[in-house]
Short mmCIF file of C-alpha atoms in Angstrom, two decimals:
data_model
loop_
_atom_site.label_atom_id
_atom_site.label_comp_id
_atom_site.label_asym_id
_atom_site.label_seq_id
_atom_site.Cartn_x
_atom_site.Cartn_y
_atom_site.Cartn_z
CA UNK A 1 -38.06 14.60 15.47
CA UNK A 2 -35.30 12.07 16.11
CA UNK A 3 -31.68 13.17 16.25
CA UNK A 4 -29.49 11.06 13.99
CA UNK A 5 -26.40 9.45 15.47
CA UNK A 6 -23.33 10.78 13.59
CA UNK A 7 -21.93 7.25 13.43
CA UNK A 8 -24.98 5.92 11.60
CA UNK A 9 -25.12 5.53 7.84
CA UNK A 10 -28.19 5.27 5.66
CA UNK A 11 -28.42 1.78 4.20
CA UNK A 12 -30.50 0.12 1.53
CA UNK A 13 -32.18 -2.06 4.17
CA UNK A 14 -33.08 1.02 6.20
CA UNK A 15 -34.81 2.53 3.19
CA UNK A 16 -36.63 -0.68 2.25
CA UNK A 17 -37.86 -1.40 5.76
CA UNK A 18 -38.80 2.15 6.69
CA UNK A 19 -42.32 1.89 8.10
CA UNK A 20 -43.92 4.61 5.97
CA UNK A 21 -46.88 3.69 3.76
CA UNK A 22 -45.69 1.88 0.66
CA UNK A 23 -46.12 3.94 -2.47
CA UNK A 24 -46.21 3.00 -6.09
CA UNK A 25 -42.95 3.94 -7.80
CA UNK A 26 -44.43 4.35 -11.21
CA UNK A 27 -44.43 7.70 -12.91
CA UNK A 28 -46.74 10.24 -11.38
CA UNK A 29 -47.39 12.12 -14.62
CA UNK A 30 -45.28 15.23 -15.13
CA UNK A 31 -46.64 18.67 -15.81
CA UNK A 32 -46.01 20.29 -19.20
CA UNK A 33 -43.12 22.48 -17.99
CA UNK A 34 -41.27 19.52 -16.45
CA UNK A 35 -41.84 17.43 -19.56
CA UNK A 36 -40.49 20.20 -21.78
CA UNK A 37 -37.39 20.60 -19.60
CA UNK A 38 -36.80 16.83 -19.48
CA UNK A 39 -37.01 16.55 -23.27
CA UNK A 40 -34.03 18.91 -23.58
CA UNK A 41 -31.79 16.40 -21.82
CA UNK A 42 -32.69 13.15 -23.59
CA UNK A 43 -29.22 12.69 -25.05
CA UNK A 44 -26.66 10.75 -23.01
CA UNK A 45 -23.62 12.64 -21.76
CA UNK A 46 -19.96 11.70 -21.48
CA UNK A 47 -18.79 10.93 -17.98
CA UNK A 48 -15.87 13.12 -16.78
CA UNK A 49 -14.39 9.96 -15.20
CA UNK A 50 -14.44 8.21 -18.57
CA UNK A 51 -12.87 11.21 -20.33
CA UNK A 52 -9.99 11.44 -17.84
CA UNK A 53 -9.59 7.65 -17.91
CA UNK A 54 -9.26 7.56 -21.69
CA UNK A 55 -6.78 10.44 -21.49
CA UNK A 56 -4.62 8.38 -19.12
CA UNK A 57 -4.39 5.59 -21.70
CA UNK A 58 -3.75 8.02 -24.55
CA UNK A 59 -0.95 9.78 -22.67
CA UNK A 60 0.69 6.47 -21.74
CA UNK A 61 0.59 5.38 -25.39
CA UNK A 62 1.87 8.80 -26.53
CA UNK A 63 4.85 8.71 -24.16
CA UNK A 64 5.65 5.08 -24.98
CA UNK A 65 5.52 5.60 -28.76
CA UNK A 66 7.49 8.85 -28.59
CA UNK A 67 10.19 7.17 -26.48
CA UNK A 68 10.50 4.27 -28.91
CA UNK A 69 10.50 6.69 -31.85
CA UNK A 70 13.41 8.65 -30.35
CA UNK A 71 15.27 5.39 -29.75
CA UNK A 72 14.73 4.25 -33.35
CA UNK A 73 15.84 7.68 -34.60
CA UNK A 74 19.19 7.45 -32.85
CA UNK A 75 19.84 3.70 -33.08
CA UNK A 76 18.09 2.84 -36.32
CA UNK A 77 14.79 1.09 -36.98
CA UNK A 78 16.27 -2.23 -38.06
CA UNK A 79 18.79 -2.48 -35.25
CA UNK A 80 18.21 -4.67 -32.23
CA UNK A 81 16.05 -2.98 -29.59
CA UNK A 82 17.82 -3.59 -26.29
CA UNK A 83 15.37 -5.05 -23.80
CA UNK A 84 16.48 -2.67 -21.07
CA UNK A 85 15.65 0.37 -23.23
CA UNK A 86 12.18 -0.85 -24.13
CA UNK A 87 11.44 -1.86 -20.54
CA UNK A 88 12.76 1.46 -19.19
CA UNK A 89 10.72 3.50 -21.68
CA UNK A 90 7.54 1.57 -20.85
CA UNK A 91 8.13 1.78 -17.08
CA UNK A 92 8.90 5.51 -17.26
CA UNK A 93 5.74 6.17 -19.30
CA UNK A 94 3.62 4.23 -16.81
CA UNK A 95 5.23 5.95 -13.81
CA UNK A 96 4.61 9.36 -15.36
CA UNK A 97 0.88 8.63 -15.78
CA UNK A 98 0.69 7.36 -12.17
CA UNK A 99 2.39 10.51 -10.85
CA UNK A 100 0.16 12.75 -12.99
CA UNK A 101 -2.80 10.96 -11.41
CA UNK A 102 -1.46 11.24 -7.84
CA UNK A 103 -0.89 14.99 -8.30
CA UNK A 104 -4.47 15.51 -9.60
CA UNK A 105 -3.36 16.38 -13.15
CA UNK A 106 -6.30 14.35 -14.51
CA UNK A 107 -8.96 16.28 -12.62
CA UNK A 108 -11.34 18.08 -14.99
CA UNK A 109 -10.39 21.44 -13.45
CA UNK A 110 -6.70 20.77 -14.26
CA UNK A 111 -7.52 19.57 -17.78
CA UNK A 112 -9.46 22.78 -18.49
CA UNK A 113 -6.49 24.94 -17.38
CA UNK A 114 -3.32 23.40 -18.90
CA UNK A 115 -1.37 26.69 -18.87
CA UNK A 116 -2.07 27.25 -15.16
CA UNK A 117 -0.86 23.69 -14.50
CA UNK A 118 2.21 23.96 -16.74
CA UNK A 119 4.59 24.07 -13.77
CA UNK A 120 3.03 21.04 -12.12
CA UNK A 121 3.24 19.01 -15.34
CA UNK A 122 6.91 19.94 -15.80
CA UNK A 123 7.72 19.11 -12.17
CA UNK A 124 6.06 15.67 -12.40
CA UNK A 125 7.72 14.85 -15.73
CA UNK A 126 11.14 15.93 -14.38
CA UNK A 127 10.52 13.96 -11.19
CA UNK A 128 9.76 10.87 -13.24
CA UNK A 129 13.12 11.14 -15.02
CA UNK A 130 14.87 11.79 -11.71
CA UNK A 131 13.42 8.58 -10.27
CA UNK A 132 14.43 6.70 -13.42
CA UNK A 133 18.00 8.03 -13.16
CA UNK A 134 18.17 7.21 -9.45
CA UNK A 135 16.99 3.65 -10.11
CA UNK A 136 19.56 3.18 -12.89
CA UNK A 137 22.32 4.53 -10.63
CA UNK A 138 21.30 2.26 -7.76
CA UNK A 139 21.28 -0.80 -10.04
CA UNK A 140 24.64 0.28 -11.55
CA UNK A 141 23.10 0.51 -15.03
CA UNK A 142 23.39 4.26 -15.67
CA UNK A 143 26.41 3.88 -17.97
CA UNK A 144 24.33 1.72 -20.34
CA UNK A 145 21.91 4.55 -21.14
CA UNK A 146 22.36 7.35 -23.66
CA UNK A 147 21.92 10.77 -22.02
CA UNK A 148 21.28 12.34 -25.44
CA UNK A 149 18.53 9.83 -26.19
CA UNK A 150 16.69 10.33 -22.90
CA UNK A 151 17.29 14.08 -22.96
CA UNK A 152 15.61 14.25 -26.36
CA UNK A 153 12.73 12.10 -25.14
CA UNK A 154 12.30 14.38 -22.12
CA UNK A 155 11.77 17.40 -24.40
CA UNK A 156 9.67 15.58 -27.03
CA UNK A 157 7.48 13.84 -24.46
CA UNK A 158 6.77 17.03 -22.53
CA UNK A 159 5.90 18.97 -25.70
CA UNK A 160 3.49 16.20 -26.73
CA UNK A 161 1.83 16.12 -23.28
CA UNK A 162 1.34 19.89 -23.17
CA UNK A 163 0.11 19.93 -26.79
CA UNK A 164 -2.39 17.16 -26.10
CA UNK A 165 -3.69 18.94 -23.01
CA UNK A 166 -4.14 22.19 -24.91
CA UNK A 167 -6.30 20.33 -27.42
CA UNK A 168 -8.20 18.52 -24.63
CA UNK A 169 -8.83 21.84 -22.88
CA UNK A 170 -10.61 23.20 -25.96
CA UNK A 171 -12.57 19.96 -26.42
CA UNK A 172 -13.67 19.77 -22.79
CA UNK A 173 -14.80 23.39 -22.80
CA UNK A 174 -16.77 22.78 -25.99
CA UNK A 175 -18.33 19.58 -24.61
CA UNK A 176 -19.27 21.38 -21.38
CA UNK A 177 -20.75 24.30 -23.34
CA UNK A 178 -22.75 21.96 -25.59
CA UNK A 179 -23.97 19.88 -22.63
CA UNK A 180 -22.17 16.75 -23.87
CA UNK A 181 -19.96 16.38 -20.81
CA UNK A 182 -21.70 17.23 -17.58
CA UNK A 183 -23.31 15.66 -14.55
CA UNK A 184 -27.00 16.43 -14.55
CA UNK A 185 -28.37 17.03 -11.08
CA UNK A 186 -31.76 17.67 -9.52
CA UNK A 187 -32.25 19.32 -6.14
CA UNK A 188 -34.70 17.44 -3.91
CA UNK A 189 -36.25 19.85 -1.43
CA UNK A 190 -36.66 23.61 -1.89
CA UNK A 191 -36.63 26.73 0.23
CA UNK A 192 -33.68 28.57 1.75
CA UNK A 193 -31.54 25.45 2.17
CA UNK A 194 -31.78 24.71 -1.56
CA UNK A 195 -30.91 28.30 -2.43
CA UNK A 196 -27.77 28.24 -0.26
CA UNK A 197 -26.74 24.92 -1.82
CA UNK A 198 -27.28 26.15 -5.40
CA UNK A 199 -25.30 29.36 -4.78
CA UNK A 200 -22.45 27.32 -3.30
CA UNK A 201 -22.37 24.94 -6.27
CA UNK A 202 -22.51 27.82 -8.77
CA UNK A 203 -19.54 29.53 -7.14
CA UNK A 204 -17.30 26.55 -7.90
CA UNK A 205 -14.99 27.33 -10.86
CA UNK A 206 -15.15 25.00 -13.84
CA UNK A 207 -18.04 23.12 -12.31
CA UNK A 208 -19.35 20.16 -14.35
CA UNK A 209 -22.67 20.00 -12.47
CA UNK A 210 -25.73 21.21 -14.35
CA UNK A 211 -28.74 21.73 -12.10
CA UNK A 212 -31.86 20.82 -14.08
CA UNK A 213 -34.51 21.86 -11.58
CA UNK A 214 -36.02 21.41 -8.14
CA UNK A 215 -38.60 18.93 -6.91
CA UNK A 216 -40.43 19.25 -3.61
CA UNK A 217 -43.67 17.89 -2.17
CA UNK A 218 -44.32 21.02 -0.13
CA UNK A 219 -46.62 23.79 -1.33
CA UNK A 220 -45.51 27.17 -2.62
CA UNK A 221 -45.83 28.80 0.82
CA UNK A 222 -43.14 26.56 2.34
CA UNK A 223 -41.21 25.96 -0.87
CA UNK A 224 -41.18 28.86 -3.41
CA UNK A 225 -41.91 28.04 -7.08
CA UNK A 226 -38.52 29.51 -8.11
CA UNK A 227 -35.33 29.11 -6.05
CA UNK A 228 -32.11 30.89 -7.09
CA UNK A 229 -33.47 31.15 -10.63
CA UNK A 230 -34.38 27.46 -10.92
CA UNK A 231 -38.05 26.43 -11.21
CA UNK A 232 -39.74 23.93 -8.96
CA UNK A 233 -40.78 21.36 -11.57
CA UNK A 234 -43.03 19.13 -9.50
CA UNK A 235 -43.37 16.67 -6.65
CA UNK A 236 -41.10 13.79 -5.66
CA UNK A 237 -43.40 11.29 -7.40
CA UNK A 238 -43.10 13.28 -10.64
CA UNK A 239 -39.32 13.31 -10.22
CA UNK A 240 -39.21 9.55 -10.95
CA UNK A 241 -40.40 10.04 -14.52
CA UNK A 242 -38.38 13.24 -15.00
CA UNK A 243 -35.11 11.59 -13.93
CA UNK A 244 -35.61 8.72 -16.37
CA UNK A 245 -36.47 10.90 -19.37
CA UNK A 246 -33.79 13.54 -18.68
CA UNK A 247 -31.15 10.87 -17.86
CA UNK A 248 -30.30 12.53 -14.56
CA UNK A 249 -26.95 11.51 -13.03
CA UNK A 250 -27.36 12.78 -9.50
CA UNK A 251 -30.05 13.67 -6.97
CA UNK A 252 -28.95 16.10 -4.26
CA UNK A 253 -31.21 15.98 -1.22
CA UNK A 254 -31.25 19.45 0.33
CA UNK A 255 -32.60 18.58 3.76
CA UNK A 256 -30.91 18.77 7.17
CA UNK A 257 -29.31 15.51 8.27
CA UNK A 258 -31.31 15.66 11.49
CA UNK A 259 -34.57 15.27 9.52
CA UNK A 260 -34.06 11.51 9.45
CA UNK A 261 -37.73 10.62 9.06
CA UNK A 262 -38.24 12.97 6.10
CA UNK A 263 -35.01 11.88 4.40
CA UNK A 264 -35.96 8.20 4.67
CA UNK A 265 -39.41 8.93 3.23
CA UNK A 266 -37.75 10.53 0.21
CA UNK A 267 -35.19 7.74 -0.24
CA UNK A 268 -37.97 5.15 -0.11
CA UNK A 269 -39.28 6.67 -3.33
CA UNK A 270 -35.99 7.57 -5.01
CA UNK A 271 -33.71 4.55 -4.46
CA UNK A 272 -35.24 2.73 -7.45
CA UNK A 273 -33.55 5.19 -9.84
CA UNK A 274 -30.16 4.38 -11.45
CA UNK A 275 -28.54 7.59 -10.17
CA UNK A 276 -26.11 8.80 -7.52
CA UNK A 277 -27.99 10.11 -4.49
CA UNK A 278 -26.18 12.64 -2.31
CA UNK A 279 -27.26 14.32 0.91
CA UNK A 280 -26.03 17.88 1.10
CA UNK A 281 -23.94 18.44 4.23
CA UNK A 282 -23.37 22.12 3.44
CA UNK A 283 -25.52 23.49 6.22
CA UNK A 284 -25.38 20.62 8.71
CA UNK A 285 -24.13 21.36 12.20
CA UNK A 286 -22.99 17.75 12.58
CA UNK A 287 -19.39 17.21 11.53
CA UNK A 288 -18.00 13.92 10.21
CA UNK A 289 -14.45 12.94 9.41
CA UNK A 290 -13.24 14.40 6.07
CA UNK A 291 -13.18 10.95 4.46
CA UNK A 292 -16.92 10.60 5.09
CA UNK A 293 -17.63 13.28 2.51
CA UNK A 294 -17.47 13.52 -1.25
CA UNK A 295 -17.31 16.98 -2.75
CA UNK A 296 -18.82 18.99 -5.56
CA UNK A 297 -16.15 21.63 -5.70
CA UNK A 298 -15.87 22.57 -2.04
CA UNK A 299 -19.46 21.64 -1.17
CA UNK A 300 -19.47 18.54 1.10
CA UNK A 301 -21.89 15.72 0.30
CA UNK A 302 -22.75 12.50 2.12
CA UNK A 303 -22.96 9.57 -0.30
CA UNK A 304 -26.27 7.75 0.18
CA UNK A 305 -26.47 5.60 -2.98
CA UNK A 306 -24.15 5.21 -5.95
CA UNK A 307 -25.29 4.36 -9.44
CA UNK A 308 -24.51 0.65 -9.88
CA UNK A 309 -22.15 -0.62 -12.60
CA UNK A 310 -21.03 2.84 -13.65
CA UNK A 311 -18.14 4.28 -15.68
CA UNK A 312 -15.28 1.76 -16.13
CA UNK A 313 -17.35 -1.04 -14.59
CA UNK A 314 -19.88 -0.53 -17.38
CA UNK A 315 -17.10 -0.69 -19.99
CA UNK A 316 -15.81 -3.96 -18.52
CA UNK A 317 -19.32 -5.44 -18.39
CA UNK A 318 -20.04 -4.40 -21.99
CA UNK A 319 -16.79 -6.02 -23.17
CA UNK A 320 -17.76 -9.15 -21.21
CA UNK A 321 -21.16 -9.21 -22.95
CA UNK A 322 -19.71 -8.81 -26.44
CA UNK A 323 -17.04 -11.51 -26.02
CA UNK A 324 -19.27 -14.14 -24.44
CA UNK A 325 -22.26 -13.34 -26.69
CA UNK A 326 -20.12 -14.02 -29.77
CA UNK A 327 -18.88 -17.25 -28.18
CA UNK A 328 -22.46 -18.24 -27.33
CA UNK A 329 -23.71 -17.54 -30.85
CA UNK A 330 -20.91 -19.63 -32.37
CA UNK A 331 -21.31 -22.54 -29.93
CA UNK A 332 -25.12 -22.70 -30.11
CA UNK A 333 -25.55 -21.87 -33.81
CA UNK A 334 -26.25 -25.57 -34.74
CA UNK A 335 -28.90 -25.73 -31.98
CA UNK A 336 -30.48 -22.46 -33.13
CA UNK A 337 -30.55 -23.60 -36.74
CA UNK A 338 -32.16 -26.94 -35.82
CA UNK A 339 -34.70 -25.16 -33.61
CA UNK A 340 -35.67 -22.74 -36.39
CA UNK A 341 -36.28 -25.68 -38.77
CA UNK A 342 -38.31 -27.58 -36.14
CA UNK A 343 -40.53 -24.56 -35.42
CA UNK A 344 -41.17 -24.00 -39.12
CA UNK A 345 -42.15 -27.65 -39.65
CA UNK A 346 -44.30 -27.84 -36.51
CA UNK A 347 -46.64 -24.86 -36.96
CA UNK A 348 -47.36 -21.90 -39.20
CA UNK A 349 -45.87 -18.52 -38.42
CA UNK A 350 -42.54 -16.78 -37.94
CA UNK A 351 -39.60 -18.50 -36.28
CA UNK A 352 -38.86 -15.58 -33.96
CA UNK A 353 -41.20 -13.89 -31.52
CA UNK A 354 -40.47 -10.44 -30.12
CA UNK A 355 -41.95 -8.98 -27.00
CA UNK A 356 -41.96 -5.54 -25.37
CA UNK A 357 -40.21 -5.67 -22.00
CA UNK A 358 -38.85 -3.24 -19.45
CA UNK A 359 -35.13 -2.62 -19.85
CA UNK A 360 -32.53 -0.41 -18.17
CA UNK A 361 -33.97 2.74 -16.59
CA UNK A 362 -37.47 1.36 -17.15
CA UNK A 363 -37.22 1.92 -20.91
CA UNK A 364 -39.19 -0.38 -23.21
CA UNK A 365 -37.07 -2.74 -25.32
CA UNK A 366 -37.75 -5.54 -27.84
CA UNK A 367 -36.60 -8.96 -26.63
CA UNK A 368 -36.32 -11.84 -29.10
CA UNK A 369 -37.20 -15.49 -28.49
CA UNK A 370 -37.93 -18.52 -30.59
CA UNK A 371 -41.71 -18.73 -31.10
CA UNK A 372 -43.14 -21.34 -28.75
CA UNK A 373 -46.89 -20.66 -29.14
CA UNK A 374 -49.38 -20.95 -31.97
CA UNK A 375 -49.36 -17.65 -33.85
CA UNK A 376 -53.08 -16.99 -33.38
CA UNK A 377 -52.82 -17.65 -29.62
CA UNK A 378 -49.67 -15.68 -28.91
CA UNK A 379 -49.74 -13.13 -26.10
CA UNK A 380 -47.20 -10.35 -26.85
CA UNK A 381 -48.04 -8.53 -23.60
CA UNK A 382 -47.62 -11.67 -21.42
CA UNK A 383 -50.69 -10.59 -19.48
CA UNK A 384 -51.62 -14.27 -19.08
CA UNK A 385 -48.78 -16.33 -17.59
CA UNK A 386 -47.91 -19.61 -19.29
CA UNK A 387 -48.98 -22.54 -17.12
CA UNK A 388 -48.42 -26.31 -17.10
CA UNK A 389 -49.96 -28.00 -20.20
CA UNK A 390 -50.93 -24.59 -21.60
CA UNK A 391 -52.91 -25.22 -24.85
CA UNK A 392 -51.34 -22.14 -26.47
CA UNK A 393 -47.89 -23.77 -26.51
CA UNK A 394 -46.88 -25.91 -29.52
CA UNK A 395 -45.23 -29.34 -29.29
CA UNK A 396 -41.84 -27.92 -30.17
CA UNK A 397 -42.60 -24.98 -27.92
CA UNK A 398 -42.99 -27.21 -24.85
CA UNK A 399 -39.54 -28.68 -25.39
CA UNK A 400 -37.69 -25.44 -26.12
CA UNK A 401 -39.37 -23.65 -23.19
CA UNK A 402 -38.52 -26.45 -20.78
CA UNK A 403 -34.89 -26.49 -21.91
CA UNK A 404 -34.72 -22.65 -22.28
CA UNK A 405 -33.66 -23.04 -25.92
CA UNK A 406 -36.32 -20.45 -26.76
CA UNK A 407 -34.12 -17.83 -25.04
CA UNK A 408 -31.05 -18.40 -27.27
CA UNK A 409 -31.84 -15.53 -29.72
CA UNK A 410 -31.27 -13.19 -26.79
CA UNK A 411 -27.53 -13.66 -27.38
CA UNK A 412 -28.14 -11.18 -30.22
CA UNK A 413 -29.95 -8.80 -27.84
CA UNK A 414 -26.87 -8.94 -25.63
CA UNK A 415 -24.46 -8.49 -28.53
CA UNK A 416 -26.29 -5.38 -29.78
CA UNK A 417 -26.71 -3.91 -26.28
CA UNK A 418 -30.40 -3.98 -25.33
CA UNK A 419 -29.70 -6.81 -22.85
CA UNK A 420 -26.70 -7.89 -20.83
CA UNK A 421 -25.71 -11.55 -20.60
CA UNK A 422 -26.22 -11.50 -16.83
CA UNK A 423 -28.72 -9.37 -14.96
CA UNK A 424 -32.31 -9.29 -13.69
CA UNK A 425 -34.55 -11.03 -16.22
CA UNK A 426 -36.69 -8.52 -18.15
CA UNK A 427 -40.40 -8.95 -17.55
CA UNK A 428 -43.07 -8.13 -20.11
CA UNK A 429 -44.54 -4.67 -19.56
CA UNK A 430 -48.02 -6.04 -18.80
CA UNK A 431 -46.94 -9.11 -16.76
CA UNK A 432 -49.43 -9.71 -13.94
CA UNK A 433 -50.03 -11.83 -10.87
CA UNK A 434 -53.62 -12.19 -9.72
CA UNK A 435 -54.62 -9.19 -11.86
CA UNK A 436 -51.90 -7.01 -10.31
CA UNK A 437 -48.88 -5.71 -12.19
CA UNK A 438 -45.59 -6.87 -10.71
CA UNK A 439 -44.71 -3.37 -9.50
CA UNK A 440 -48.04 -3.33 -7.62
CA UNK A 441 -47.08 -6.57 -5.85
CA UNK A 442 -43.54 -5.60 -4.82
CA UNK A 443 -42.76 -2.18 -3.38
CA UNK A 444 -39.56 -0.95 -5.04
CA UNK A 445 -39.91 -3.44 -7.91
CA UNK A 446 -38.54 -0.97 -10.46
CA UNK A 447 -35.17 -0.95 -8.65
CA UNK A 448 -34.51 -4.08 -10.77
CA UNK A 449 -34.10 -1.69 -13.70
CA UNK A 450 -31.15 0.19 -12.19
CA UNK A 451 -28.97 -2.05 -14.38
CA UNK A 452 -29.42 -3.55 -17.81
CA UNK A 453 -31.55 -6.75 -17.72
CA UNK A 454 -29.93 -10.07 -18.54
CA UNK A 455 -30.34 -13.26 -20.55
CA UNK A 456 -29.72 -15.16 -17.32
CA UNK A 457 -29.55 -14.02 -13.72
CA UNK A 458 -28.90 -14.80 -10.07
CA UNK A 459 -32.61 -15.43 -9.42
CA UNK A 460 -32.85 -17.91 -12.30
CA UNK A 461 -29.93 -20.10 -11.22
CA UNK A 462 -31.36 -20.16 -7.69
CA UNK A 463 -34.61 -21.71 -8.87
CA UNK A 464 -36.78 -18.62 -9.35
CA UNK A 465 -37.58 -19.09 -13.02
CA UNK A 466 -40.66 -20.04 -14.96
CA UNK A 467 -44.24 -19.35 -13.88
CA UNK A 468 -44.70 -16.49 -11.40
CA UNK A 469 -48.06 -17.72 -10.08
CA UNK A 470 -47.77 -16.32 -6.55
CA UNK A 471 -46.87 -12.95 -5.10
CA UNK A 472 -44.19 -14.61 -2.97
CA UNK A 473 -42.36 -15.87 -6.07
CA UNK A 474 -42.28 -12.35 -7.49
CA UNK A 475 -40.95 -10.97 -4.21
CA UNK A 476 -38.25 -13.64 -3.98
CA UNK A 477 -37.16 -13.09 -7.59
CA UNK A 478 -36.94 -9.36 -6.91
CA UNK A 479 -34.89 -9.95 -3.74
CA UNK A 480 -32.37 -12.08 -5.65
CA UNK A 481 -32.21 -9.48 -8.42
CA UNK A 482 -31.50 -6.70 -5.93
CA UNK A 483 -28.82 -8.84 -4.26
CA UNK A 484 -27.14 -9.21 -7.65
CA UNK A 485 -27.24 -5.44 -8.29
CA UNK A 486 -25.76 -4.64 -4.87
CA UNK A 487 -22.98 -7.25 -5.14
CA UNK A 488 -22.10 -7.13 -8.84
CA UNK A 489 -18.62 -8.01 -10.06
CA UNK A 490 -17.23 -9.59 -13.23
CA UNK A 491 -16.39 -12.74 -11.25
CA UNK A 492 -20.02 -12.87 -10.04
CA UNK A 493 -21.18 -12.59 -13.68
CA UNK A 494 -18.79 -15.37 -14.69
CA UNK A 495 -20.05 -17.60 -11.88
CA UNK A 496 -23.70 -17.09 -12.89
CA UNK A 497 -22.89 -17.65 -16.57
CA UNK A 498 -21.16 -20.98 -16.00
CA UNK A 499 -23.74 -22.20 -13.45
CA UNK A 500 -26.65 -21.44 -15.80
CA UNK A 501 -26.48 -24.60 -18.00
CA UNK A 502 -26.11 -26.76 -14.88
CA UNK A 503 -29.06 -25.20 -13.05
CA UNK A 504 -31.23 -25.31 -16.18
CA UNK A 505 -31.25 -29.11 -15.86
CA UNK A 506 -33.88 -28.51 -13.17
CA UNK A 507 -36.96 -27.93 -15.35
CA UNK A 508 -39.58 -28.18 -12.59
CA UNK A 509 -40.88 -24.61 -12.99
CA UNK A 510 -40.40 -24.26 -16.76
CA UNK A 511 -43.54 -24.80 -18.85
#
């Protein structure tokens, strides 16, 4: 067994190129117990990061409004609001939130125990006012401010903050109890190491991790069927389906870091999932710098993969989709109306055509297009790829497919959330190349579904659109899609969006 160099890090390329036999990443078929457990977790949960992030904004608004309200109370609502007062109140509110953040007052543990953190909150709030007073004194502006006004705001603001946190404490405890706010985790690998890890995680106070089960390829002799009260629900191949149904947030690999070969074999199967993957460093003899670890309570973890486009990134991307989808619908509405009329006049049948495709997390979604084929020759499963001069395509269909006008209804898919504007293009669930499904052609193909699919994508503007008549084209499209996932940013989305109409002028591969 090879010893792993402490300076080395697992990378996506290392997992992809690991020279173990390629395995199909499709679901392995769960047993009844695993399926029953997975069904209990179908509902999405609230991210603790999102909860604390929203609280930051609420507290800033609460402090700002309370400060202005105190000012209006003393000065009068219809009197002129001095710019220095409004600016000072806003700056003080912002500084308070920043200092609360720096002192870990927005950690879930702190939010669940507001009384225990009363002193810290008071110290930070008083420190904020001290810095404000020092700044005013340094700038020789202190005489311009009313001590009564800011003294009142100090008391009112602190009472509001403590009151809000008392309410949030009750809500967070209720959400944790009801399973609405938690990070769902699965232990990969059983035996004594898994038991030690589970006991360590369970000892953490106010822990938001819910362990949903254990998966291990080893038999019951080497890996007991029950570890620390948690059942072994199946093999690693079965974990793929379980994680998707149960909406698992994190996989914790409970194997020694020195077992490099075994760890890479596991990651080769698991990296296609849209989850955080952590390698437990609890029992490792190798020691890294503290910054190399993330922690679940006091349990050290090595970060192998992070879920892409998560938490606030997902909020920003969703806002991006809504804004630009509405713009797209408005701008292209005359084109869509003219296309609908042309389709109706050209051939019998509905204007729109919907198709089952794989979406985020490998879920099946309905994607809408303008109908481009004769109704009696349509292929909803896309088992037969459209080729040049395909007799199934109507006259209007040839034009709208070549110009990609048939894709315009997908602005509505993006607006309502089943698609994103930019992302890997969703393929039909039965799409094939030489009688092989796409996931049988490309190992790790389902990693494309770690993010929401898009109306346009990085592969499409780089020429990989249209007929996928060779295995190499499918591999290249997948490579471009994975590059997009690994390098996502809003600026990257904006670049792809604005390059799309230019690149669509090249209609060589569009039939």
